[in-house]
Tab-separated table of C-alpha atoms in Angstrom:
chain	number	residue	atom	x	y	z
A	111	UNK	CA	-13.361	-27.295	35.356
A	112	UNK	CA	-12.340	-24.164	37.216
A	113	UNK	CA	-14.570	-22.022	35.002
A	114	UNK	CA	-17.559	-24.320	35.570
A	115	UNK	CA	-16.996	-24.059	39.315
A	116	UNK	CA	-16.911	-20.263	39.131
A	117	UNK	CA	-20.148	-20.193	37.148
A	118	UNK	CA	-21.781	-22.543	39.651
A	119	UNK	CA	-20.725	-20.404	42.606
A	120	UNK	CA	-21.952	-17.206	40.944
A	121	UNK	CA	-25.347	-18.656	39.993
A	122	UNK	CA	-27.129	-17.718	43.272
A	123	UNK	CA	-25.886	-14.135	42.951
A	124	UNK	CA	-27.000	-13.941	39.320
A	125	UNK	CA	-30.443	-15.301	40.178
A	126	UNK	CA	-30.713	-12.831	43.060
A	127	UNK	CA	-29.802	-9.912	40.806
A	128	UNK	CA	-32.284	-10.981	38.148
A	129	UNK	CA	-35.131	-11.501	40.630
A	130	UNK	CA	-34.631	-8.433	42.807
A	131	UNK	CA	-32.869	-5.942	40.521
A	132	UNK	CA	-33.455	-6.517	36.823
A	133	UNK	CA	-37.096	-7.589	37.030
A	134	UNK	CA	-38.144	-4.699	39.353
A	135	UNK	CA	-36.214	-2.313	37.104
A	136	UNK	CA	-38.092	-3.672	34.114
A	137	UNK	CA	-41.407	-3.148	35.926
A	138	UNK	CA	-40.478	0.478	36.685
A	139	UNK	CA	-39.544	1.072	33.021
A	140	UNK	CA	-42.791	-0.537	31.881
A	141	UNK	CA	-44.967	1.715	34.056
A	142	UNK	CA	-42.907	4.792	33.183
A	143	UNK	CA	-43.476	4.260	29.454
A	144	UNK	CA	-47.127	3.201	29.423
A	145	UNK	CA	-50.427	5.027	29.660
A	146	UNK	CA	-52.268	4.485	32.973
A	147	UNK	CA	-55.616	4.282	31.174
A	148	UNK	CA	-55.020	1.598	28.555
A	149	UNK	CA	-51.435	0.419	29.038
A	150	UNK	CA	-50.266	1.609	25.614
A	151	UNK	CA	-46.786	2.980	24.989
A	152	UNK	CA	-46.457	6.729	25.626
A	153	UNK	CA	-43.926	9.458	26.381
A	154	UNK	CA	-46.421	11.535	28.355
A	155	UNK	CA	-45.144	10.406	31.735
A	156	UNK	CA	-41.612	11.510	30.870
A	157	UNK	CA	-42.860	14.803	29.404
A	158	UNK	CA	-44.415	15.689	32.759
A	159	UNK	CA	-41.059	15.434	34.560
A	160	UNK	CA	-40.103	19.001	33.631
A	161	UNK	CA	-42.436	20.472	36.236
A	162	UNK	CA	-40.622	18.522	38.967
A	163	UNK	CA	-37.100	19.664	38.096
A	164	UNK	CA	-37.060	22.263	40.936
A	165	UNK	CA	-37.895	19.464	43.381
A	166	UNK	CA	-35.082	17.352	41.955
A	167	UNK	CA	-32.727	20.313	42.346
A	168	UNK	CA	-33.789	20.873	45.943
A	169	UNK	CA	-33.342	17.177	46.755
A	170	UNK	CA	-29.833	17.147	45.276
A	171	UNK	CA	-28.926	20.351	47.124
A	172	UNK	CA	-30.086	19.041	50.497
A	173	UNK	CA	-28.304	15.747	49.912
A	174	UNK	CA	-25.003	17.402	48.949
A	175	UNK	CA	-25.159	19.758	51.932
A	176	UNK	CA	-25.839	16.807	54.233
A	177	UNK	CA	-22.980	14.816	52.671
A	178	UNK	CA	-20.496	17.684	53.138
A	179	UNK	CA	-21.579	18.217	56.752
A	180	UNK	CA	-21.194	14.474	57.369
A	181	UNK	CA	-17.696	14.714	55.872
A	182	UNK	CA	-16.729	17.615	58.145
A	183	UNK	CA	-18.035	15.779	61.197
A	184	UNK	CA	-17.080	12.266	60.214
A	185	UNK	CA	-13.480	12.759	59.094
A	186	UNK	CA	-12.134	13.804	62.532
A	187	UNK	CA	-14.067	10.959	64.157
A	188	UNK	CA	-12.735	8.395	61.680
A	189	UNK	CA	-9.201	9.775	62.041
A	190	UNK	CA	-9.420	9.585	65.817
A	191	UNK	CA	-10.705	5.991	65.771
A	192	UNK	CA	-8.027	4.893	63.288
A	193	UNK	CA	-5.245	6.107	65.607
A	194	UNK	CA	-6.432	4.375	68.776
A	195	UNK	CA	-5.286	0.994	70.065
A	196	UNK	CA	-6.849	-2.075	68.378
A	197	UNK	CA	-9.101	-2.742	71.372
A	198	UNK	CA	-10.278	0.861	71.546
A	199	UNK	CA	-10.862	0.859	67.789
A	200	UNK	CA	-13.274	-2.052	68.131
A	201	UNK	CA	-15.147	-0.321	70.948
A	202	UNK	CA	-15.443	2.992	69.094
A	203	UNK	CA	-16.370	1.214	65.864
A	204	UNK	CA	-19.177	-0.569	67.708
A	205	UNK	CA	-20.402	2.724	69.174
A	206	UNK	CA	-20.564	4.253	65.680
A	207	UNK	CA	-22.594	1.305	64.413
A	208	UNK	CA	-24.839	1.091	67.487
A	209	UNK	CA	-27.406	3.725	66.351
A	210	UNK	CA	-27.836	1.801	63.090
A	211	UNK	CA	-29.230	-1.106	65.120
A	212	UNK	CA	-32.215	1.079	66.061
A	213	UNK	CA	-35.114	1.626	63.692
A	214	UNK	CA	-34.649	4.485	61.229
A	215	UNK	CA	-38.201	5.633	61.979
A	216	UNK	CA	-37.604	5.737	65.723
A	217	UNK	CA	-34.397	7.733	65.310
A	218	UNK	CA	-36.239	10.310	63.219
A	219	UNK	CA	-39.205	10.474	65.584
A	220	UNK	CA	-36.782	11.075	68.448
A	221	UNK	CA	-35.698	14.293	66.746
A	222	UNK	CA	-39.347	15.286	66.379
A	223	UNK	CA	-39.684	15.041	70.157
A	224	UNK	CA	-36.574	17.166	70.595
A	225	UNK	CA	-37.308	19.878	68.019
A	226	UNK	CA	-41.076	20.364	68.069
A	227	UNK	CA	-42.541	23.583	69.451
A	228	UNK	CA	-43.408	21.911	72.747
A	229	UNK	CA	-40.444	19.571	72.632
A	230	UNK	CA	-37.588	19.022	75.039
A	231	UNK	CA	-35.303	21.762	73.682
A	232	UNK	CA	-37.974	24.468	73.629
A	233	UNK	CA	-39.217	23.450	77.074
A	234	UNK	CA	-35.693	23.840	78.428
A	235	UNK	CA	-35.401	27.263	76.804
A	236	UNK	CA	-38.727	28.328	78.298
A	237	UNK	CA	-37.692	27.019	81.721
A	238	UNK	CA	-34.663	29.318	81.826
A	239	UNK	CA	-36.614	32.312	80.532
A	240	UNK	CA	-35.569	32.249	76.891
A	241	UNK	CA	-38.040	32.475	73.988
A	242	UNK	CA	-39.043	29.327	72.139
A	243	UNK	CA	-37.421	28.779	68.746
A	244	UNK	CA	-38.826	27.440	65.493
A	245	UNK	CA	-36.657	24.352	65.199
A	246	UNK	CA	-38.920	21.971	63.325
A	247	UNK	CA	-40.563	22.312	59.886
A	248	UNK	CA	-37.463	24.059	58.542
A	249	UNK	CA	-34.821	23.129	55.933
A	250	UNK	CA	-32.209	23.047	58.705
A	251	UNK	CA	-34.211	20.392	60.549
A	252	UNK	CA	-34.335	18.219	57.409
A	253	UNK	CA	-30.566	18.520	56.927
A	254	UNK	CA	-30.065	17.752	60.618
A	255	UNK	CA	-32.148	14.591	60.285
A	256	UNK	CA	-30.176	13.477	57.242
A	257	UNK	CA	-26.826	14.131	58.926
A	258	UNK	CA	-27.833	12.279	62.089
A	259	UNK	CA	-29.180	9.216	60.258
A	260	UNK	CA	-26.443	8.912	57.637
A	261	UNK	CA	-23.328	10.030	59.528
A	262	UNK	CA	-22.209	6.424	60.247
A	263	UNK	CA	-22.188	5.814	56.473
A	264	UNK	CA	-19.486	8.475	56.246
A	265	UNK	CA	-17.434	7.426	59.256
A	266	UNK	CA	-17.133	3.728	58.450
A	267	UNK	CA	-15.593	3.952	54.934
A	268	UNK	CA	-13.320	6.788	56.049
A	269	UNK	CA	-12.079	4.718	58.965
A	270	UNK	CA	-11.473	1.677	56.762
A	271	UNK	CA	-9.236	3.763	54.473
A	272	UNK	CA	-7.401	5.839	57.080
A	273	UNK	CA	-6.527	2.820	59.230
A	274	UNK	CA	-4.755	1.233	56.230
A	275	UNK	CA	-2.461	4.207	55.551
A	276	UNK	CA	1.157	3.102	55.910
A	277	UNK	CA	2.687	4.927	58.883
A	278	UNK	CA	6.073	4.744	57.179
A	279	UNK	CA	4.834	7.314	54.660
A	280	UNK	CA	3.986	9.694	57.490
A	281	UNK	CA	7.350	9.112	59.119
A	282	UNK	CA	9.099	9.726	55.803
A	283	UNK	CA	7.241	13.018	55.344
A	284	UNK	CA	8.201	14.105	58.857
A	285	UNK	CA	11.847	13.139	58.225
A	286	UNK	CA	11.780	15.337	55.115
A	287	UNK	CA	10.764	18.334	57.202
A	288	UNK	CA	6.955	18.392	56.897
A	289	UNK	CA	5.036	19.711	59.872
A	290	UNK	CA	1.721	18.302	61.038
A	291	UNK	CA	-0.386	20.383	58.648
A	292	UNK	CA	1.807	19.499	55.669
A	293	UNK	CA	1.761	15.795	56.542
A	294	UNK	CA	-2.031	15.870	56.635
A	295	UNK	CA	-2.401	17.919	53.440
A	296	UNK	CA	0.205	16.080	51.361
A	297	UNK	CA	0.034	12.517	52.668
A	298	UNK	CA	-3.007	11.642	54.770
A	299	UNK	CA	-5.702	13.600	52.923
A	300	UNK	CA	-4.725	12.454	49.393
A	301	UNK	CA	-4.524	8.831	50.529
A	302	UNK	CA	-7.950	9.066	52.162
A	303	UNK	CA	-9.693	10.384	49.026
A	304	UNK	CA	-11.174	6.935	48.202
A	305	UNK	CA	-12.811	6.867	51.636
A	306	UNK	CA	-14.087	10.426	51.188
A	307	UNK	CA	-15.670	9.578	47.848
A	308	UNK	CA	-17.140	6.356	49.190
A	309	UNK	CA	-18.601	8.145	52.223
A	310	UNK	CA	-20.004	10.978	50.116
A	311	UNK	CA	-21.663	8.435	47.838
A	312	UNK	CA	-23.081	6.353	50.679
A	313	UNK	CA	-24.610	9.452	52.266
A	314	UNK	CA	-25.806	11.102	49.061
A	315	UNK	CA	-27.654	8.094	47.596
A	316	UNK	CA	-30.071	7.460	50.516
A	317	UNK	CA	-30.399	11.168	51.307
A	318	UNK	CA	-31.501	12.172	47.809
A	319	UNK	CA	-34.309	9.608	47.797
A	320	UNK	CA	-35.508	9.997	51.388
A	321	UNK	CA	-39.051	11.068	52.189
A	322	UNK	CA	-39.726	10.197	55.831
A	323	UNK	CA	-37.214	12.711	57.201
A	324	UNK	CA	-38.643	15.569	55.154
A	325	UNK	CA	-42.195	14.634	56.140
A	326	UNK	CA	-41.506	14.574	59.869
A	327	UNK	CA	-38.926	17.355	60.204
A	328	UNK	CA	-39.649	19.559	57.200
A	329	UNK	CA	-42.399	21.951	56.248
A	330	UNK	CA	-44.339	22.667	53.099
A	331	UNK	CA	-41.297	24.307	51.508
A	332	UNK	CA	-39.054	21.267	52.014
A	333	UNK	CA	-40.737	18.803	49.671
A	334	UNK	CA	-38.199	16.352	48.248
A	335	UNK	CA	-38.486	14.068	45.262
A	336	UNK	CA	-39.081	11.066	47.529
A	337	UNK	CA	-42.192	12.815	48.869
A	338	UNK	CA	-43.491	13.421	45.335
A	339	UNK	CA	-42.938	9.798	44.323
A	340	UNK	CA	-44.706	8.514	47.434
A	341	UNK	CA	-47.665	10.804	46.805
A	342	UNK	CA	-48.027	9.571	43.232
A	343	UNK	CA	-48.330	5.987	44.446
A	344	UNK	CA	-50.405	6.594	47.591
A	345	UNK	CA	-52.454	9.745	47.017
A	346	UNK	CA	-52.263	10.674	43.353
A	347	UNK	CA	-53.232	7.227	42.097
A	348	UNK	CA	-50.748	7.664	39.255
A	349	UNK	CA	-48.090	4.937	39.597
A	350	UNK	CA	-47.000	5.544	36.009
A	351	UNK	CA	-45.853	9.084	36.769
A	352	UNK	CA	-44.327	7.842	40.022
A	353	UNK	CA	-42.395	5.217	38.055
A	354	UNK	CA	-41.166	7.883	35.623
A	355	UNK	CA	-39.978	10.032	38.530
A	356	UNK	CA	-38.253	7.005	40.066
A	357	UNK	CA	-36.557	6.246	36.761
A	358	UNK	CA	-35.233	9.785	36.437
A	359	UNK	CA	-34.086	9.755	40.061
A	360	UNK	CA	-32.212	6.514	39.449
A	361	UNK	CA	-30.478	7.996	36.398
A	362	UNK	CA	-29.488	11.107	38.387
A	363	UNK	CA	-28.122	8.935	41.209
A	364	UNK	CA	-26.020	6.937	38.739
A	365	UNK	CA	-24.713	10.121	37.133
A	366	UNK	CA	-23.835	11.756	40.462
A	367	UNK	CA	-22.259	8.537	41.719
A	368	UNK	CA	-20.192	8.228	38.559
A	369	UNK	CA	-18.973	11.803	38.929
A	370	UNK	CA	-18.004	11.208	42.564
A	371	UNK	CA	-16.218	7.949	41.746
A	372	UNK	CA	-14.083	9.656	39.111
A	373	UNK	CA	-12.424	11.675	41.878
A	374	UNK	CA	-11.254	8.486	43.585
A	375	UNK	CA	-8.798	7.500	40.870
A	376	UNK	CA	-8.317	4.101	39.336
A	377	UNK	CA	-6.737	2.638	42.452
A	378	UNK	CA	-9.428	3.793	44.901
A	379	UNK	CA	-11.109	0.474	45.345
A	380	UNK	CA	-12.845	1.616	48.516
A	381	UNK	CA	-14.730	4.248	46.545
A	382	UNK	CA	-16.164	2.000	43.886
A	383	UNK	CA	-19.836	1.805	44.775
A	384	UNK	CA	-21.358	1.412	41.323
């Protein structure tokens, strides 16, 4: 009886996964392994992926750099929030989530207005007699856009892990003679590894597949794999190659996520994303 009830309760989730995960995945695999002309089985789409490996490498590099910058910025913020009073924690938590309530497109376009050659920052520089800077259409601008948009994805899992650390462990380390740096390095940081891995994963996955940020803030030398996939569907009229690129990107994301999750340990439930 209990088993039948569990199956009944899980049925909506199973149907959802089949309809919106397995079936779309099957469609992607079908297009990736068929010829666009006659629909016959072929490996040609996968053979063409070699020419896009530099783009894959650049996408992974940008995503990892963005994830590490988010970690450096997000860890102190999460640590600070976790050590405030419960009321202040709720307020700060809401402030971290508040930008996520605004459209992703609008947040990115706001940076375009700030960084463009005639934007707010350059106009301020010109007003005080300083030369204008090339802030947009650069790799740094793309990384900046990724960090700004995905920073909350780093702060939230870090906060959820740090706030659960038992203060008695910190007190015990201090009683044993550890100073502040040693307490952080030997107690707090190791216990927050699951949150670090979870945050890195949650930033890396959307960053590696993004295309809007690179289009608006990047230049011709900052083409990411998301841009190539979009062009295959919209401009190249080759959805089969686009599906093959998407399939390879999905495999790379699973591999990178699996590698990151291995660092969390078996008991790092907060870091288990996949």
